[in-house]
C-alpha positions as protocol buffer text, in pm:
chain_id: "A"
residue {
  index: 1
  type: MET
  ca { x: 412 y: -796 z: -287 }
}
residue {
  index: 2
  type: THR
  ca { x: 410 y: -1165 z: -194 }
}
residue {
  index: 3
  type: GLN
  ca { x: 787 y: -1180 z: -241 }
}
residue {
  index: 4
  type: ALA
  ca { x: 834 y: -877 z: -16 }
}
residue {
  index: 5
  type: ILE
  ca { x: 623 y: -1033 z: 260 }
}
residue {
  index: 6
  type: ARG
  ca { x: 808 y: -1362 z: 227 }
}
residue {
  index: 7
  type: GLY
  ca { x: 1142 y: -1181 z: 249 }
}
residue {
  index: 8
  type: ALA
  ca { x: 1037 y: -992 z: 561 }
}
residue {
  index: 9
  type: VAL
  ca { x: 928 y: -1315 z: 729 }
}
residue {
  index: 10
  type: THR
  ca { x: 1233 y: -1518 z: 637 }
}
residue {
  index: 11
  type: GLY
  ca { x: 1485 y: -1237 z: 684 }
}
residue {
  index: 12
  type: ARG
  ca { x: 1619 y: -1285 z: 332 }
}
residue {
  index: 13
  type: ALA
  ca { x: 1617 y: -1020 z: 61 }
}
residue {
  index: 14
  type: THR
  ca { x: 1406 y: -1082 z: -247 }
}
residue {
  index: 15
  type: PRO
  ca { x: 1517 y: -1027 z: -607 }
}
residue {
  index: 16
  type: VAL
  ca { x: 1481 y: -676 z: -747 }
}
residue {
  index: 17
  type: PRO
  ca { x: 1216 y: -669 z: -1024 }
}
residue {
  index: 18
  type: PHE
  ca { x: 1358 y: -675 z: -1376 }
}
residue {
  index: 19
  type: ALA
  ca { x: 1226 y: -328 z: -1466 }
}
residue {
  index: 20
  type: ALA
  ca { x: 1392 y: -177 z: -1159 }
}
residue {
  index: 21
  type: ARG
  ca { x: 1720 y: -353 z: -1241 }
}
residue {
  index: 22
  type: VAL
  ca { x: 1718 y: -203 z: -1591 }
}
residue {
  index: 23
  type: LEU
  ca { x: 1666 y: 146 z: -1451 }
}
residue {
  index: 24
  type: LEU
  ca { x: 1935 y: 91 z: -1187 }
}
residue {
  index: 25
  type: THR
  ca { x: 2178 y: -32 z: -1451 }
}
residue {
  index: 26
  type: CYS
  ca { x: 2135 y: 297 z: -1636 }
}
residue {
  index: 27
  type: GLY
  ca { x: 2222 y: 483 z: -1318 }
}
residue {
  index: 28
  type: ALA
  ca { x: 2521 y: 261 z: -1250 }
}
residue {
  index: 29
  type: VAL
  ca { x: 2688 y: 324 z: -1586 }
}
residue {
  index: 30
  type: ALA
  ca { x: 2647 y: 703 z: -1566 }
}
residue {
  index: 31
  type: GLY
  ca { x: 2954 y: 776 z: -1354 }
}
residue {
  index: 32
  type: PRO
  ca { x: 3203 y: 551 z: -1538 }
}
residue {
  index: 33
  type: LEU
  ca { x: 3075 y: 682 z: -1872 }
}
residue {
  index: 34
  type: PHE
  ca { x: 3117 y: 1047 z: -1774 }
}
residue {
  index: 35
  type: LEU
  ca { x: 3461 y: 992 z: -1624 }
}
residue {
  index: 36
  type: GLY
  ca { x: 3573 y: 782 z: -1922 }
}
residue {
  index: 37
  type: VAL
  ca { x: 3471 y: 1046 z: -2174 }
}
residue {
  index: 38
  type: GLY
  ca { x: 3635 y: 1317 z: -1964 }
}
residue {
  index: 39
  type: PHE
  ca { x: 3957 y: 1121 z: -1919 }
}
residue {
  index: 40
  type: ILE
  ca { x: 3992 y: 1050 z: -2290 }
}
residue {
  index: 41
  type: GLY
  ca { x: 3906 y: 1408 z: -2378 }
}
residue {
  index: 42
  type: GLY
  ca { x: 4158 y: 1543 z: -2129 }
}
residue {
  index: 43
  type: LEU
  ca { x: 4434 y: 1329 z: -2274 }
}
residue {
  index: 44
  type: THR
  ca { x: 4361 y: 1408 z: -2637 }
}
residue {
  index: 45
  type: ARG
  ca { x: 4254 y: 1775 z: -2642 }
}
residue {
  index: 46
  type: THR
  ca { x: 4535 y: 2020 z: -2713 }
}
residue {
  index: 47
  type: GLY
  ca { x: 4605 y: 2256 z: -2424 }
}
residue {
  index: 48
  type: PHE
  ca { x: 4411 y: 2062 z: -2162 }
}
residue {
  index: 49
  type: ASP
  ca { x: 4594 y: 1986 z: -1837 }
}
residue {
  index: 50
  type: PHE
  ca { x: 4427 y: 1793 z: -1553 }
}
residue {
  index: 51
  type: THR
  ca { x: 4631 y: 1991 z: -1299 }
}
residue {
  index: 52
  type: ARG
  ca { x: 4496 y: 2324 z: -1428 }
}
residue {
  index: 53
  type: ASN
  ca { x: 4169 y: 2254 z: -1604 }
}
residue {
  index: 54
  type: ALA
  ca { x: 3836 y: 2108 z: -1492 }
}
residue {
  index: 55
  type: ILE
  ca { x: 3666 y: 1840 z: -1703 }
}
residue {
  index: 56
  type: SER
  ca { x: 3378 y: 2083 z: -1752 }
}
residue {
  index: 57
  type: GLN
  ca { x: 3600 y: 2297 z: -1974 }
}
residue {
  index: 58
  type: LEU
  ca { x: 3610 y: 2017 z: -2230 }
}
residue {
  index: 59
  type: SER
  ca { x: 3264 y: 2146 z: -2331 }
}
residue {
  index: 60
  type: LEU
  ca { x: 3444 y: 2435 z: -2504 }
}
residue {
  index: 61
  type: GLY
  ca { x: 3605 y: 2449 z: -2847 }
}
residue {
  index: 62
  type: SER
  ca { x: 3536 y: 2263 z: -3170 }
}
residue {
  index: 63
  type: LEU
  ca { x: 3505 y: 1925 z: -2998 }
}
residue {
  index: 64
  type: GLY
  ca { x: 3313 y: 2061 z: -2702 }
}
residue {
  index: 65
  type: TRP
  ca { x: 2993 y: 1896 z: -2826 }
}
residue {
  index: 66
  type: ILE
  ca { x: 3132 y: 1562 z: -2708 }
}
residue {
  index: 67
  type: GLN
  ca { x: 3155 y: 1674 z: -2346 }
}
residue {
  index: 68
  type: ILE
  ca { x: 2821 y: 1853 z: -2368 }
}
residue {
  index: 69
  type: ALA
  ca { x: 2663 y: 1528 z: -2490 }
}
residue {
  index: 70
  type: SER
  ca { x: 2838 y: 1348 z: -2202 }
}
residue {
  index: 71
  type: PHE
  ca { x: 2677 y: 1588 z: -1952 }
}
residue {
  index: 72
  type: LEU
  ca { x: 2332 y: 1543 z: -2102 }
}
residue {
  index: 73
  type: ILE
  ca { x: 2354 y: 1164 z: -2132 }
}
residue {
  index: 74
  type: THR
  ca { x: 2497 y: 1130 z: -1781 }
}
residue {
  index: 75
  type: GLY
  ca { x: 2220 y: 1345 z: -1635 }
}
residue {
  index: 76
  type: THR
  ca { x: 1955 y: 1140 z: -1811 }
}
residue {
  index: 77
  type: LEU
  ca { x: 2109 y: 814 z: -1690 }
}
residue {
  index: 78
  type: VAL
  ca { x: 2134 y: 935 z: -1330 }
}
residue {
  index: 79
  type: ILE
  ca { x: 1770 y: 1045 z: -1330 }
}
residue {
  index: 80
  type: THR
  ca { x: 1676 y: 707 z: -1474 }
}
residue {
  index: 81
  type: GLY
  ca { x: 1876 y: 543 z: -1195 }
}
residue {
  index: 82
  type: ALA
  ca { x: 1689 y: 755 z: -940 }
}
residue {
  index: 83
  type: ALA
  ca { x: 1363 y: 611 z: -1075 }
}
residue {
  index: 84
  type: GLY
  ca { x: 1512 y: 265 z: -1027 }
}
residue {
  index: 85
  type: LEU
  ca { x: 1606 y: 349 z: -669 }
}
residue {
  index: 86
  type: ARG
  ca { x: 1249 y: 455 z: -600 }
}
residue {
  index: 87
  type: ARG
  ca { x: 1123 y: 120 z: -727 }
}
residue {
  index: 88
  type: ALA
  ca { x: 1387 y: -81 z: -543 }
}
residue {
  index: 89
  type: ILE
  ca { x: 1393 y: 87 z: -200 }
}
residue {
  index: 90
  type: GLY
  ca { x: 1095 y: 323 z: -208 }
}
residue {
  index: 91
  type: HIS
  ca { x: 916 y: 159 z: 87 }
}
residue {
  index: 92
  type: THR
  ca { x: 1220 y: 128 z: 312 }
}
residue {
  index: 93
  type: THR
  ca { x: 1421 y: 355 z: 541 }
}
residue {
  index: 94
  type: GLY
  ca { x: 1568 y: 632 z: 326 }
}
residue {
  index: 95
  type: GLY
  ca { x: 1368 y: 519 z: 27 }
}
residue {
  index: 96
  type: THR
  ca { x: 1177 y: 844 z: -8 }
}
residue {
  index: 97
  type: TRP
  ca { x: 1457 y: 1098 z: -10 }
}
residue {
  index: 98
  type: ALA
  ca { x: 1750 y: 906 z: -161 }
}
residue {
  index: 99
  type: PRO
  ca { x: 1586 y: 881 z: -507 }
}
residue {
  index: 100
  type: ARG
  ca { x: 1479 y: 1247 z: -494 }
}
residue {
  index: 101
  type: LEU
  ca { x: 1827 y: 1369 z: -406 }
}
residue {
  index: 102
  type: VAL
  ca { x: 1990 y: 1150 z: -671 }
}
residue {
  index: 103
  type: GLY
  ca { x: 1736 y: 1293 z: -918 }
}
residue {
  index: 104
  type: VAL
  ca { x: 1850 y: 1646 z: -828 }
}
residue {
  index: 105
  type: PHE
  ca { x: 2209 y: 1536 z: -888 }
}
residue {
  index: 106
  type: GLY
  ca { x: 2113 y: 1408 z: -1233 }
}
residue {
  index: 107
  type: ALA
  ca { x: 1927 y: 1730 z: -1316 }
}
residue {
  index: 108
  type: SER
  ca { x: 2240 y: 1929 z: -1229 }
}
residue {
  index: 109
  type: PHE
  ca { x: 2425 y: 1750 z: -1510 }
}
residue {
  index: 110
  type: LEU
  ca { x: 2155 y: 1846 z: -1759 }
}
residue {
  index: 111
  type: LEU
  ca { x: 2183 y: 2209 z: -1653 }
}
residue {
  index: 112
  type: ALA
  ca { x: 2563 y: 2197 z: -1664 }
}
residue {
  index: 113
  type: GLY
  ca { x: 2544 y: 2062 z: -2019 }
}
residue {
  index: 114
  type: VAL
  ca { x: 2324 y: 2348 z: -2135 }
}
residue {
  index: 115
  type: PHE
  ca { x: 2522 y: 2621 z: -1954 }
}
residue {
  index: 116
  type: THR
  ca { x: 2890 y: 2557 z: -2028 }
}
residue {
  index: 117
  type: ALA
  ca { x: 3190 y: 2643 z: -1812 }
}
residue {
  index: 118
  type: ASP
  ca { x: 3409 y: 2943 z: -1888 }
}
residue {
  index: 119
  type: ALA
  ca { x: 3738 y: 2932 z: -2075 }
}
residue {
  index: 120
  type: GLY
  ca { x: 4052 y: 2986 z: -1871 }
}
residue {
  index: 121
  type: ALA
  ca { x: 4382 y: 2844 z: -1747 }
}
residue {
  index: 122
  type: GLY
  ca { x: 4507 y: 2794 z: -2103 }
}
residue {
  index: 123
  type: PHE
  ca { x: 4204 y: 2607 z: -2237 }
}
residue {
  index: 124
  type: PRO
  ca { x: 4081 y: 2600 z: -2506 }
}
residue {
  index: 125
  type: ASP
  ca { x: 4423 y: 2617 z: -2665 }
}
residue {
  index: 126
  type: GLY
  ca { x: 4531 y: 2978 z: -2698 }
}
residue {
  index: 127
  type: THR
  ca { x: 4332 y: 3102 z: -2396 }
}
residue {
  index: 128
  type: PRO
  ca { x: 4539 y: 3310 z: -2147 }
}
residue {
  index: 129
  type: ASN
  ca { x: 4676 y: 3112 z: -1854 }
}
residue {
  index: 130
  type: GLY
  ca { x: 4502 y: 3326 z: -1595 }
}
residue {
  index: 131
  type: PRO
  ca { x: 4183 y: 3235 z: -1409 }
}
residue {
  index: 132
  type: ALA
  ca { x: 3859 y: 3220 z: -1604 }
}
residue {
  index: 133
  type: ALA
  ca { x: 3639 y: 3529 z: -1609 }
}
residue {
  index: 134
  type: LEU
  ca { x: 3302 y: 3431 z: -1463 }
}
residue {
  index: 135
  type: SER
  ca { x: 3021 y: 3483 z: -1716 }
}
residue {
  index: 136
  type: GLY
  ca { x: 2648 y: 3435 z: -1673 }
}
residue {
  index: 137
  type: HIS
  ca { x: 2648 y: 3085 z: -1821 }
}
residue {
  index: 138
  type: GLY
  ca { x: 2962 y: 3001 z: -1628 }
}
residue {
  index: 139
  type: THR
  ca { x: 2792 y: 3107 z: -1305 }
}
residue {
  index: 140
  type: VAL
  ca { x: 2491 y: 2884 z: -1375 }
}
residue {
  index: 141
  type: HIS
  ca { x: 2727 y: 2597 z: -1459 }
}
residue {
  index: 142
  type: MET
  ca { x: 2914 y: 2640 z: -1131 }
}
residue {
  index: 143
  type: LEU
  ca { x: 2599 y: 2675 z: -921 }
}
residue {
  index: 144
  type: SER
  ca { x: 2436 y: 2371 z: -1083 }
}
residue {
  index: 145
  type: GLY
  ca { x: 2739 y: 2160 z: -1001 }
}
residue {
  index: 146
  type: THR
  ca { x: 2747 y: 2288 z: -643 }
}
residue {
  index: 147
  type: VAL
  ca { x: 2379 y: 2217 z: -583 }
}
residue {
  index: 148
  type: GLY
  ca { x: 2410 y: 1879 z: -753 }
}
residue {
  index: 149
  type: TYR
  ca { x: 2698 y: 1759 z: -539 }
}
residue {
  index: 150
  type: VAL
  ca { x: 2542 y: 1891 z: -219 }
}
residue {
  index: 151
  type: ALA
  ca { x: 2235 y: 1684 z: -310 }
}
residue {
  index: 152
  type: LEU
  ca { x: 2455 y: 1381 z: -378 }
}
residue {
  index: 153
  type: CYS
  ca { x: 2630 y: 1413 z: -41 }
}
residue {
  index: 154
  type: ALA
  ca { x: 2290 y: 1438 z: 126 }
}
residue {
  index: 155
  type: ALA
  ca { x: 2181 y: 1127 z: -66 }
}
residue {
  index: 156
  type: PHE
  ca { x: 2485 y: 942 z: 71 }
}
residue {
  index: 157
  type: PHE
  ca { x: 2385 y: 1027 z: 427 }
}
residue {
  index: 158
  type: VAL
  ca { x: 2030 y: 905 z: 356 }
}
residue {
  index: 159
  type: LEU
  ca { x: 2165 y: 586 z: 201 }
}
residue {
  index: 160
  type: ALA
  ca { x: 2379 y: 537 z: 513 }
}
residue {
  index: 161
  type: ARG
  ca { x: 2054 y: 529 z: 712 }
}
residue {
  index: 162
  type: HIS
  ca { x: 1916 y: 276 z: 467 }
}
residue {
  index: 163
  type: PHE
  ca { x: 2222 y: 52 z: 497 }
}
residue {
  index: 164
  type: THR
  ca { x: 2207 y: 78 z: 876 }
}
residue {
  index: 165
  type: ALA
  ca { x: 1843 y: -36 z: 874 }
}
residue {
  index: 166
  type: GLN
  ca { x: 1946 y: -329 z: 656 }
}
residue {
  index: 167
  type: GLY
  ca { x: 2222 y: -430 z: 898 }
}
residue {
  index: 168
  type: GLN
  ca { x: 2497 y: -343 z: 647 }
}
residue {
  index: 169
  type: ARG
  ca { x: 2719 y: -155 z: 887 }
}
residue {
  index: 170
  type: GLY
  ca { x: 3027 y: -139 z: 665 }
}
residue {
  index: 171
  type: TRP
  ca { x: 2831 y: 22 z: 384 }
}
residue {
  index: 172
  type: ALA
  ca { x: 2660 y: 255 z: 630 }
}
residue {
  index: 173
  type: LEU
  ca { x: 2996 y: 375 z: 765 }
}
residue {
  index: 174
  type: ALA
  ca { x: 3138 y: 423 z: 416 }
}
residue {
  index: 175
  type: TYR
  ca { x: 2845 y: 639 z: 306 }
}
residue {
  index: 176
  type: ARG
  ca { x: 2876 y: 854 z: 615 }
}
residue {
  index: 177
  type: LEU
  ca { x: 3245 y: 917 z: 541 }
}
residue {
  index: 178
  type: LEU
  ca { x: 3225 y: 961 z: 163 }
}
residue {
  index: 179
  type: PRO
  ca { x: 3061 y: 1307 z: 179 }
}
residue {
  index: 180
  type: VAL
  ca { x: 3355 y: 1426 z: 388 }
}
residue {
  index: 181
  type: GLY
  ca { x: 3597 y: 1328 z: 111 }
}
residue {
  index: 182
  type: VAL
  ca { x: 3385 y: 1491 z: -159 }
}
residue {
  index: 183
  type: ILE
  ca { x: 3345 y: 1815 z: 36 }
}
residue {
  index: 184
  type: ALA
  ca { x: 3715 y: 1825 z: 123 }
}
residue {
  index: 185
  type: GLY
  ca { x: 3807 y: 1796 z: -245 }
}
residue {
  index: 186
  type: PHE
  ca { x: 3569 y: 2075 z: -339 }
}
residue {
  index: 187
  type: ALA
  ca { x: 3703 y: 2294 z: -56 }
}
residue {
  index: 188
  type: THR
  ca { x: 4058 y: 2274 z: -192 }
}
residue {
  index: 189
  type: SER
  ca { x: 3959 y: 2322 z: -556 }
}
residue {
  index: 190
  type: ALA
  ca { x: 4062 y: 2690 z: -552 }
}
residue {
  index: 191
  type: THR
  ca { x: 4424 y: 2587 z: -512 }
}
residue {
  index: 192
  type: ALA
  ca { x: 4421 y: 2234 z: -658 }
}
residue {
  index: 193
  type: VAL
  ca { x: 4195 y: 2168 z: -956 }
}
residue {
  index: 194
  type: ALA
  ca { x: 4297 y: 1802 z: -952 }
}
residue {
  index: 195
  type: ALA
  ca { x: 4146 y: 1770 z: -603 }
}
residue {
  index: 196
  type: PHE
  ca { x: 3815 y: 1896 z: -739 }
}
residue {
  index: 197
  type: THR
  ca { x: 3828 y: 1643 z: -1023 }
}
residue {
  index: 198
  type: ALA
  ca { x: 3913 y: 1364 z: -780 }
}
residue {
  index: 199
  type: ALA
  ca { x: 3626 y: 1461 z: -548 }
}
residue {
  index: 200
  type: ALA
  ca { x: 3378 y: 1474 z: -836 }
}
residue {
  index: 201
  type: GLY
  ca { x: 3498 y: 1135 z: -957 }
}
residue {
  index: 202
  type: LEU
  ca { x: 3474 y: 990 z: -606 }
}
residue {
  index: 203
  type: GLY
  ca { x: 3112 y: 1100 z: -581 }
}
residue {
  index: 204
  type: LEU
  ca { x: 3019 y: 952 z: -919 }
}
residue {
  index: 205
  type: LEU
  ca { x: 3189 y: 618 z: -852 }
}
residue {
  index: 206
  type: ALA
  ca { x: 3042 y: 597 z: -501 }
}
residue {
  index: 207
  type: LEU
  ca { x: 2696 y: 645 z: -651 }
}
residue {
  index: 208
  type: THR
  ca { x: 2768 y: 363 z: -895 }
}
residue {
  index: 209
  type: ALA
  ca { x: 2880 y: 135 z: -611 }
}
residue {
  index: 210
  type: ALA
  ca { x: 2567 y: 208 z: -407 }
}
residue {
  index: 211
  type: ILE
  ca { x: 2337 y: 143 z: -703 }
}
residue {
  index: 212
  type: VAL
  ca { x: 2512 y: -185 z: -784 }
}
residue {
  index: 213
  type: ARG
  ca { x: 2477 y: -290 z: -421 }
}
residue {
  index: 214
  type: LEU
  ca { x: 2109 y: -199 z: -408 }
}
residue {
  index: 215
  type: ALA
  ca { x: 2042 y: -369 z: -740 }
}
residue {
  index: 216
  type: SER
  ca { x: 2168 y: -703 z: -611 }
}
residue {
  index: 217
  type: SER
  ca { x: 1863 y: -772 z: -392 }
}
residue {
  index: 218
  type: ALA
  ca { x: 1554 y: -597 z: -262 }
}
residue {
  index: 219
  type: PRO
  ca { x: 1566 y: -474 z: 100 }
}
residue {
  index: 220
  type: THR
  ca { x: 1323 y: -619 z: 349 }
}
residue {
  index: 221
  type: THR
  ca { x: 1305 y: -362 z: 626 }
}
residue {
  index: 222
  type: GLN
  ca { x: 986 y: -161 z: 583 }
}
residue {
  index: 223
  type: GLN
  ca { x: 918 y: 191 z: 708 }
}
């Protein structure tokens, strides 16, 4: 508390508490970990093609447990990062809703890990090349991802408000524009699966960048 008051008086940010930094670090590694596992899986699994298949489909087949574990671990890390955000910016502009929305995003990964995507577009190997037939678990998987990324885009807008209040105009502008890129990629996913993958990756890496930025120092503008 004394550090926060001193920072507000001097205009300088104060160091983020160690416990909050640990939680934020967990959130920061979530995106690169998920994308790394997906990239390696996509390159090594027979029949998988990034231009036709979504990373979610790597949850299928004999090695699908690897991608399922990636979903569950990523979701847990993102939720942990949301707890770190609450500790780091909880009393500042955007500090109430940004952690909540990031938490929803993390929960969507847990749900997507439990309810796997449907087979289709030639994967797993031997599956017909046509579009995937939508099953019950596939529907839940799709809806969880949709809700999760809508929550993430909303979190970016909230974080833009936070960055504006902190006088970080470049970051504020970036996090107002990022949701547009994510939504555009999702909108074209019906005709270009790679665009969907790129949009999902953009969202994950943007979350990592925001967490790293917020972990560097505690904000001083109070609500």
